[in-house]
Tab-separated table of C-alpha atoms in Angstrom:
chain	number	residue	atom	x	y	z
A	1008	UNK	CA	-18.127	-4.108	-14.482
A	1009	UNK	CA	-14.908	-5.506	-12.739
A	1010	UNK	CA	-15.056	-2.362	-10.324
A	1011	UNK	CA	-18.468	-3.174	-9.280
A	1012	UNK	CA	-17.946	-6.925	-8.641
A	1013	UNK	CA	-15.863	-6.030	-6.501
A	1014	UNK	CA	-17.815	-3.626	-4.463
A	1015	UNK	CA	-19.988	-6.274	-4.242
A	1016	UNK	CA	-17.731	-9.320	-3.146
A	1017	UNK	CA	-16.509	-6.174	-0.263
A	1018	UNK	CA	-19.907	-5.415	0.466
A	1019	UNK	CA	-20.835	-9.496	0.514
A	1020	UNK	CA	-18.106	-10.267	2.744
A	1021	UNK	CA	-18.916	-7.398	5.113
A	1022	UNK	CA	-22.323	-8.140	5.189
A	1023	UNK	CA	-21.100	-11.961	6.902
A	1024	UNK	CA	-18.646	-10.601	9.356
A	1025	UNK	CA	-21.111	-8.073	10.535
A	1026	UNK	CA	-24.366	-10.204	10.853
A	1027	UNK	CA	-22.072	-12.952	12.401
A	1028	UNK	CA	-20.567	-10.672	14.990
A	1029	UNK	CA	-23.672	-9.030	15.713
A	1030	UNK	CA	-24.045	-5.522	14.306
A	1031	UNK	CA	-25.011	-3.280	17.720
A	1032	UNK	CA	-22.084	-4.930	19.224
A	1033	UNK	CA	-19.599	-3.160	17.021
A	1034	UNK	CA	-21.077	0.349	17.668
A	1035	UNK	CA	-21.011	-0.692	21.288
A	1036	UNK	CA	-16.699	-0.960	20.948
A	1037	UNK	CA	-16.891	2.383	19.439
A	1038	UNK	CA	-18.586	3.604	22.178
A	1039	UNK	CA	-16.745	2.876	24.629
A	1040	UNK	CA	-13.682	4.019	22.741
A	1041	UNK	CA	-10.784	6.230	24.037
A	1042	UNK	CA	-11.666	9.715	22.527
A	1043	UNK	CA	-7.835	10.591	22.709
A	1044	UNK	CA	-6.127	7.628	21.267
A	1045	UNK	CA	-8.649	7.909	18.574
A	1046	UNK	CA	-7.746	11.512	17.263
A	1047	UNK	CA	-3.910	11.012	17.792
A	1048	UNK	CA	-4.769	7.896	15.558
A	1049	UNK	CA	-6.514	9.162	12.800
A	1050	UNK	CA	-4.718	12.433	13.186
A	1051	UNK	CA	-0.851	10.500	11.936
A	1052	UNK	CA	-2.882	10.334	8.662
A	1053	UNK	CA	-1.417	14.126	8.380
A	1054	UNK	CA	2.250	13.512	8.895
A	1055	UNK	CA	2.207	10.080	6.806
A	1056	UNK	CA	1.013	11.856	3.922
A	1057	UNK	CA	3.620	14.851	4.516
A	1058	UNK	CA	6.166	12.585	4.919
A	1059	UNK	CA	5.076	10.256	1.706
A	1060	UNK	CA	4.793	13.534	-0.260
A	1061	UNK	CA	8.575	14.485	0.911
A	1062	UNK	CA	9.851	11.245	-0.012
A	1063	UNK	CA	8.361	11.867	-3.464
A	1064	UNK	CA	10.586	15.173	-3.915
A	1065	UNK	CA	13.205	13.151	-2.758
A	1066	UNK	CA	12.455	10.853	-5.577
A	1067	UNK	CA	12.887	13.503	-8.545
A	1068	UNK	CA	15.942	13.980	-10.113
A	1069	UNK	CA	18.600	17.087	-9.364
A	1070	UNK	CA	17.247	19.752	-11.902
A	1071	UNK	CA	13.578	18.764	-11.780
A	1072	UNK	CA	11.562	20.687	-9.066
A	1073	UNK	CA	8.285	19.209	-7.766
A	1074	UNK	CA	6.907	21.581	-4.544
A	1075	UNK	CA	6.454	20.173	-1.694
A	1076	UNK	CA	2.432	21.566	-1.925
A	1077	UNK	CA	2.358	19.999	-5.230
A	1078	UNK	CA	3.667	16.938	-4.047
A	1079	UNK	CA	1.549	16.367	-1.454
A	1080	UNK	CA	-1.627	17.365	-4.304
A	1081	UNK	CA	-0.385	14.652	-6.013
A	1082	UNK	CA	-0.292	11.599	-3.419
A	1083	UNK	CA	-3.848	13.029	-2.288
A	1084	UNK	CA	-5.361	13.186	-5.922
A	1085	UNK	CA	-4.042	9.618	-6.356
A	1086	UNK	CA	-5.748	8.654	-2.947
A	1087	UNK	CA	-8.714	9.403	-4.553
A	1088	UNK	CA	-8.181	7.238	-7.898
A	1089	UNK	CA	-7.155	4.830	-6.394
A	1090	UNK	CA	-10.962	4.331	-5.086
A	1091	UNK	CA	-12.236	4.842	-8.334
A	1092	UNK	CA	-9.806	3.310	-10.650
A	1093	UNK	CA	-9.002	-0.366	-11.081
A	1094	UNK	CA	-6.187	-1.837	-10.064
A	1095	UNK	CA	-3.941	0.948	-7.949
A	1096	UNK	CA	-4.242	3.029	-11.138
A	1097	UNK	CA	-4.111	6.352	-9.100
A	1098	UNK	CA	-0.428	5.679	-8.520
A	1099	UNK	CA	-0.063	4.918	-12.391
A	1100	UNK	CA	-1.840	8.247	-12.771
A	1101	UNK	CA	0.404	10.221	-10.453
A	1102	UNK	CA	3.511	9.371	-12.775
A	1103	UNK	CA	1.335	10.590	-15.422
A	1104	UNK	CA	0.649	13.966	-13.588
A	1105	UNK	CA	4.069	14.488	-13.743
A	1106	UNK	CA	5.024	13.783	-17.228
A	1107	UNK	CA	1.801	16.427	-17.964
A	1108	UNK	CA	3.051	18.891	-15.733
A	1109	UNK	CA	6.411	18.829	-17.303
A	1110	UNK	CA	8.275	17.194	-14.181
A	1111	UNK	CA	9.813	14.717	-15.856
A	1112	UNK	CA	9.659	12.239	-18.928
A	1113	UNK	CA	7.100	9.827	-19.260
A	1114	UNK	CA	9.460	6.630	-18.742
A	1115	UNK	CA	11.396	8.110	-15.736
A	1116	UNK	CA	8.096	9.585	-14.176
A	1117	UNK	CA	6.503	5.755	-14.254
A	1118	UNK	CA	10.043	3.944	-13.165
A	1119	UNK	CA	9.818	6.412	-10.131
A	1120	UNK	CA	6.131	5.254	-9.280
A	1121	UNK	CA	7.067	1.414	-10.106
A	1122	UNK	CA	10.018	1.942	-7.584
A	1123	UNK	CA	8.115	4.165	-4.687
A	1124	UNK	CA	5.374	1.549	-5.030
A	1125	UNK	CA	8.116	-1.415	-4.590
A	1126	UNK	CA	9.900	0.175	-1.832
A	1127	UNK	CA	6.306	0.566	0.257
A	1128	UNK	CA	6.203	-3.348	-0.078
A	1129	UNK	CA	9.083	-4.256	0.446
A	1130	UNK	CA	9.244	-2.191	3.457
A	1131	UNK	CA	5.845	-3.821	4.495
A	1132	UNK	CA	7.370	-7.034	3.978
A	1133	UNK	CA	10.427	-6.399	6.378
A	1134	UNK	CA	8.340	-5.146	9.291
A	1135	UNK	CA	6.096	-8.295	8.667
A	1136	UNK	CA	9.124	-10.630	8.585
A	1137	UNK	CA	11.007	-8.218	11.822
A	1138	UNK	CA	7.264	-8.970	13.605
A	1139	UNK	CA	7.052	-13.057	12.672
A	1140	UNK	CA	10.412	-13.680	14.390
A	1141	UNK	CA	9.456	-12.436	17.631
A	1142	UNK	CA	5.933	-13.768	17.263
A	1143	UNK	CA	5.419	-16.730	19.701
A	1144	UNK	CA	3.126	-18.800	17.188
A	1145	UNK	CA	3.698	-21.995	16.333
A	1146	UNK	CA	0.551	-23.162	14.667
A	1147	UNK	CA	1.374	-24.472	10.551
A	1148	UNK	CA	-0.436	-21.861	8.834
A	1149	UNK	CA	2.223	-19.182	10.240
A	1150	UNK	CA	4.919	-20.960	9.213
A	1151	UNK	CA	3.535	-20.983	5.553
A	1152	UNK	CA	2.819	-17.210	6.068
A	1153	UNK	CA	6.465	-17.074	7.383
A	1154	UNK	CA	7.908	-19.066	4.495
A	1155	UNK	CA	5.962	-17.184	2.054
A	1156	UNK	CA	6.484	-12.930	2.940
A	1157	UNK	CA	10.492	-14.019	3.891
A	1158	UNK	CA	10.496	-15.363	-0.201
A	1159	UNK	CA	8.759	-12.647	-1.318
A	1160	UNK	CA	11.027	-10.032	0.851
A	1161	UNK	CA	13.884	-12.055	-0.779
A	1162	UNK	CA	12.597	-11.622	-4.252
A	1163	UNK	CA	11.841	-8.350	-4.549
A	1164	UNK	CA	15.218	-7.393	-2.832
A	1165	UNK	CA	16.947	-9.482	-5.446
A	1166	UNK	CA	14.888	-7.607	-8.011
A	1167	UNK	CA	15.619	-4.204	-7.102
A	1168	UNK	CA	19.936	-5.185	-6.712
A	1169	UNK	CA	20.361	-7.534	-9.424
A	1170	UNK	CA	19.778	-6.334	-13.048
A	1171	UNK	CA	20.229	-9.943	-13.863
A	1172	UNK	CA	18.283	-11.814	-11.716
A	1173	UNK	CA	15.067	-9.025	-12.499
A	1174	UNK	CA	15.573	-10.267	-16.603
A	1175	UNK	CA	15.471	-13.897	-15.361
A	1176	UNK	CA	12.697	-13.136	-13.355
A	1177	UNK	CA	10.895	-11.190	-16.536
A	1178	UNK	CA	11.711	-14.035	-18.880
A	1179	UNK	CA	9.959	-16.628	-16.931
A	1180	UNK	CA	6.962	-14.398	-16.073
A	1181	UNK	CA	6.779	-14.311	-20.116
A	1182	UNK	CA	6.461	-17.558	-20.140
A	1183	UNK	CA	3.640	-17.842	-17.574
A	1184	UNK	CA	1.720	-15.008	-18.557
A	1185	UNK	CA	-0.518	-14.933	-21.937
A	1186	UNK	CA	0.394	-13.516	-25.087
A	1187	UNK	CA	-1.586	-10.907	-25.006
A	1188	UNK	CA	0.059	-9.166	-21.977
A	1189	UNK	CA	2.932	-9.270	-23.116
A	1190	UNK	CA	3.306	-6.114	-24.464
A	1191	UNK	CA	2.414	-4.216	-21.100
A	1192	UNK	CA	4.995	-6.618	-19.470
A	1193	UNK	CA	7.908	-5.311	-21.917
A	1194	UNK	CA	7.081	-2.061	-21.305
A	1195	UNK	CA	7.164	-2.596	-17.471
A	1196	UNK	CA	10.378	-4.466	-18.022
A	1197	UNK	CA	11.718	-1.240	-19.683
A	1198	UNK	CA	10.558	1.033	-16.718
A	1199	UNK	CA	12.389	-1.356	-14.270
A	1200	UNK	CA	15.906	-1.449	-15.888
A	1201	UNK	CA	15.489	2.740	-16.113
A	1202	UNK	CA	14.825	2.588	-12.665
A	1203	UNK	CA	17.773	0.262	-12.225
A	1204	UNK	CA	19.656	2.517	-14.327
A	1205	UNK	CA	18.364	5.335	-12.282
A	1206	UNK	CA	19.198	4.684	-8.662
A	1207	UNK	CA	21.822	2.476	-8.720
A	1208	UNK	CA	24.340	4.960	-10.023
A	1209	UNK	CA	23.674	7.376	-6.656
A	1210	UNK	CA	23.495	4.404	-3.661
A	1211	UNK	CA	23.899	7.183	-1.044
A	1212	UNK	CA	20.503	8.250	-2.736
A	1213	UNK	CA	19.026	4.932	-2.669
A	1214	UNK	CA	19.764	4.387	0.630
A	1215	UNK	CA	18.360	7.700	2.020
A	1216	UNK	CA	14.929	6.209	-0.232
A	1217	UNK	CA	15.021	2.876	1.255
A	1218	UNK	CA	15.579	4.064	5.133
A	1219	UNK	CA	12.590	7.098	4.520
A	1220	UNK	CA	10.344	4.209	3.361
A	1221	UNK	CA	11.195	1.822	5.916
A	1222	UNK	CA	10.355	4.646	8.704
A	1223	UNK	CA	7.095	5.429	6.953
A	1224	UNK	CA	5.514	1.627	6.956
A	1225	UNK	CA	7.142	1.732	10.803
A	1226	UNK	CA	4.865	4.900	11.460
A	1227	UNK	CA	1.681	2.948	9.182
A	1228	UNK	CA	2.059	-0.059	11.772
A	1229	UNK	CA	2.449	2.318	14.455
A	1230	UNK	CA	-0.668	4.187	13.666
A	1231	UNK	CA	-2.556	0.523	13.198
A	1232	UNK	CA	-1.731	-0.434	16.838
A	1233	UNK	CA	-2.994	3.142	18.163
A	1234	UNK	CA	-6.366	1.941	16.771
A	1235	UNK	CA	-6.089	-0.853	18.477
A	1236	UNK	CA	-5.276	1.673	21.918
A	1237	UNK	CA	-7.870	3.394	21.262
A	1238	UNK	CA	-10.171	0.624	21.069
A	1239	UNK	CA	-9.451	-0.180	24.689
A	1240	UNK	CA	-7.950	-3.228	23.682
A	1241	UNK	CA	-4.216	-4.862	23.745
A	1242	UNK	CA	-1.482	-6.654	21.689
A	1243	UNK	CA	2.034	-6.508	22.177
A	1244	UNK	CA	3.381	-3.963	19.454
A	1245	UNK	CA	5.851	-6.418	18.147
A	1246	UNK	CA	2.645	-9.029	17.612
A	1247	UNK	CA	1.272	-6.180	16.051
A	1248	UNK	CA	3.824	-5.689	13.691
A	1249	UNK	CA	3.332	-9.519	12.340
A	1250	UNK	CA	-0.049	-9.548	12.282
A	1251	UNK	CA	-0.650	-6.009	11.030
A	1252	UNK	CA	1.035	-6.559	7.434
A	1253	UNK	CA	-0.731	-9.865	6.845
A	1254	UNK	CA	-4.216	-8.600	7.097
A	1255	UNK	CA	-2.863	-5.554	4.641
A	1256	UNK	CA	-1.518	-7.951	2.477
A	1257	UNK	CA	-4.670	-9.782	2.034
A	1258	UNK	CA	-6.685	-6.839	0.864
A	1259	UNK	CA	-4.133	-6.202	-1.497
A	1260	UNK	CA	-5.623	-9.660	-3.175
A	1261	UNK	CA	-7.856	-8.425	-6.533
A	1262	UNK	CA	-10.836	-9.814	-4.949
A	1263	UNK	CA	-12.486	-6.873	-3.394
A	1264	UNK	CA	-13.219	-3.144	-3.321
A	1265	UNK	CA	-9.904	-1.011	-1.730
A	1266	UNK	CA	-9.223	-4.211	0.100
A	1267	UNK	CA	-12.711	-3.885	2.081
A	1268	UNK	CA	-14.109	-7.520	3.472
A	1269	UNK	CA	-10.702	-9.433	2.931
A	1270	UNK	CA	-8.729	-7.370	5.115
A	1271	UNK	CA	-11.439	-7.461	7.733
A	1272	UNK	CA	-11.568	-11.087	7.973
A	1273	UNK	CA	-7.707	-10.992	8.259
A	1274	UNK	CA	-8.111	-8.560	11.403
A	1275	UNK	CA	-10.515	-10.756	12.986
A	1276	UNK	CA	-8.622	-14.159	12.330
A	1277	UNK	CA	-5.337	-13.079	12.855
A	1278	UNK	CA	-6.203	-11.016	16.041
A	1279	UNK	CA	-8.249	-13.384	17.970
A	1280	UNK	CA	-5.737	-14.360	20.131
A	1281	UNK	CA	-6.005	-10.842	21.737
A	1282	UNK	CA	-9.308	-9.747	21.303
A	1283	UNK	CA	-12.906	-10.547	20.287
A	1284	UNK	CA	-14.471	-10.664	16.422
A	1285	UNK	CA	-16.288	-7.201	17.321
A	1286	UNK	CA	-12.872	-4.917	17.663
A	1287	UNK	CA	-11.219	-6.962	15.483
A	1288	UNK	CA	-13.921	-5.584	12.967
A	1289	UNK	CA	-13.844	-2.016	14.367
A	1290	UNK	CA	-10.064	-1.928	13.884
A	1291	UNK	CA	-10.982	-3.396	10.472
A	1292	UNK	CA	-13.262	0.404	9.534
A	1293	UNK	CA	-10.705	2.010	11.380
A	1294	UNK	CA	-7.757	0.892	8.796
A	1295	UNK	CA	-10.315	1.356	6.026
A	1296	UNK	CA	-10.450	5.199	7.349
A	1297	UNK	CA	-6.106	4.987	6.178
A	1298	UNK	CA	-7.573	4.710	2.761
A	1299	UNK	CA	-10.792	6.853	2.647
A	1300	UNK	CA	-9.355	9.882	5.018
A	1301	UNK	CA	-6.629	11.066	1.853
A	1302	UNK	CA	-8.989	10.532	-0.353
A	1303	UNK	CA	-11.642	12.311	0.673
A	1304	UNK	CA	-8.625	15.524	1.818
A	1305	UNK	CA	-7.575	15.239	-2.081
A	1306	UNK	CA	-11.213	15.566	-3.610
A	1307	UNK	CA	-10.735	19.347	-3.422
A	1308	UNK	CA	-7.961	19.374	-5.861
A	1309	UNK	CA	-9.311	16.081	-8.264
A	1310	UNK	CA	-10.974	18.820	-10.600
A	1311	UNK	CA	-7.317	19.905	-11.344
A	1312	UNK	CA	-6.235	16.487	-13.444
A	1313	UNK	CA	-10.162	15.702	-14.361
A	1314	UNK	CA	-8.451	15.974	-18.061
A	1315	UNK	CA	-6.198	13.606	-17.147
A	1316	UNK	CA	-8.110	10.837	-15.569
A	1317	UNK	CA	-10.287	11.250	-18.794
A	1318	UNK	CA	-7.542	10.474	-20.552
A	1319	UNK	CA	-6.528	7.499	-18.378
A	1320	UNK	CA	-9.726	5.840	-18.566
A	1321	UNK	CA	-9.172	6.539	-22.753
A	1322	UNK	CA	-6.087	3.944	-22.258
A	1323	UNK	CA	-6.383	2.206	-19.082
A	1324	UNK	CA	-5.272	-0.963	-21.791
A	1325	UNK	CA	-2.466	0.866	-22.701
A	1326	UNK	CA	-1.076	3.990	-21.337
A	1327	UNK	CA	1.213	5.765	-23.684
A	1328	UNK	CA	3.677	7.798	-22.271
């Protein structure tokens, strides 16, 4: 029921922007696209995914072996759940692919998930914060943006390099949350000080993690503003690489359907300085295509953990692993 609200609210909210902007306009900007911008575009969704699925090996511990084929199998069939699951569950999924496969154990397998997940926003974060500085905006509600990804950059930093300050930050959570999530926040609390445990005991390791993530979200932003080429519109890369990660961050929000409608409106709001509603909403499908283009590569090999996501749905309250 949740899942198709949201489909809905996307659907809603597209509905607006596209009878607003006038609908034939939009296929008019992808007409008069350029053909070549628009397949080296789309075609970096191949070497992201490569490069994702290497940092993943990179992830397992010395012993464990996780193919590089299998690897990428794995970020493509959690592409796909992630469309059809609530709440990002196809990465949740992936961790337990490998605990079923025999990879690793259940609690390292999830800590590694919870920390490839953390380092792909934090990385988002500082690109975002890199892009704001140079950004030559001085209207209020980009100062509040400002203020608000530089906290949350700090934040998770401090998480991931301060076993302390992540229990202080745990503790007061419990007090925010309700009781009754509680016991899903423990266990999350457990999977974070394993991962501490984990990857602060090899920082030469950590490092090599943090730097490959960085360099993937650069390559994500850089892929964003090749839409925007081949759109036969402009905007300096660096005001790209502000504006880029706000409008992802706002279809993270749990308001709509793989971030559809929210991230749309971002595109057009944030990128009106530079061009009109009508691209902004073609750029809008064309990062919707980032989502939909692994996830329709990893359908082929979703009959492979079918058992799985059966079992996921089972205990999406409560996976046990």
């Amino acid at each position: 029921m949740k899942r198709l609200l949201s489909i809905i609210v996307s659907f809603t909210i597209l509905g607006i922007i596209y009878w607003k902007i006038d609908f034939p306009r939009l296929i008019q900007v992808f007409q008069n696209s350029n053909l070549s911008w628009m397949l080296i575009s789309l075609g970096m969704v191949i070497p992201l995914t490569m490069l994702t699925a290497w940092r993943l090996q990179q992830l397992i511990p010395i012993g464990k072996r996780l193919g590089f084929f299998e690897a990428n199998r794995l970020i493509l069939a959690a592409s796909v759940l992630n469309m059809i699951l609530p709440s990002k569950m196809g990465d949740i999924a992936k961790a337990y692919f490998m605990k079923e496969r025999g990879h690793l154990s259940g609690s390292l397998s999830l800590s590694l998930v919870i920390f490839e997940k953390t380092c792909d926003l934090l990385s988002l974060l500082l690109w975002c914060v890199f892009g704001l500085i140079f950004y030559s905006q001085n209207d209020w509600l980009f100062w509040i943006m400002n203020a608000s990804v530089t906290l949350g950059l700090v934040t998770g930093v401090l998480l991931l390099a301060s076993r302390q300050f992540a229990e202080l930050f745990f503790d007061i959570i419990r007090v925010i949350l309700p009781k009754r999530t509680h016991p899903k926040l423990e266990k999350f609390r457990s999977s974070w000080g394993q991962m501490h445990n984990y990857f602060w005991h090899d920082k030469v390791h950590l490092l090599q993690i943090a730097v490959t993530s960085i360099f993937i979200w650069f390559l994500h932003l850089l892929q964003i503003w090749f839409f925007i080429l081949a759109l036969n519109a402009w905007t300096p890369f660096l005001a790209s690489l502000a504006l880029s990660p706000l409008a992802i961050l706002a279809g993270l929000l749990p308001l709509t359907f793989a971030g559809i409608g929210t991230r749309d409106a971002a595109l057009i709001m944030f990128y009106q300085p530079y061009f009109n509603a009508p691209t902004a909403a073609a750029l809008g499908l064309l990062c919707t295509s980032r989502y939909f283009v692994p996830a329709i590569a990893g359908l082929p090999f979703l009959g492979q953990y079918l058992s799985t996501i059966q079992t996921i749905q089972a205990n999406k309250k409560s996976l046990r692993f």
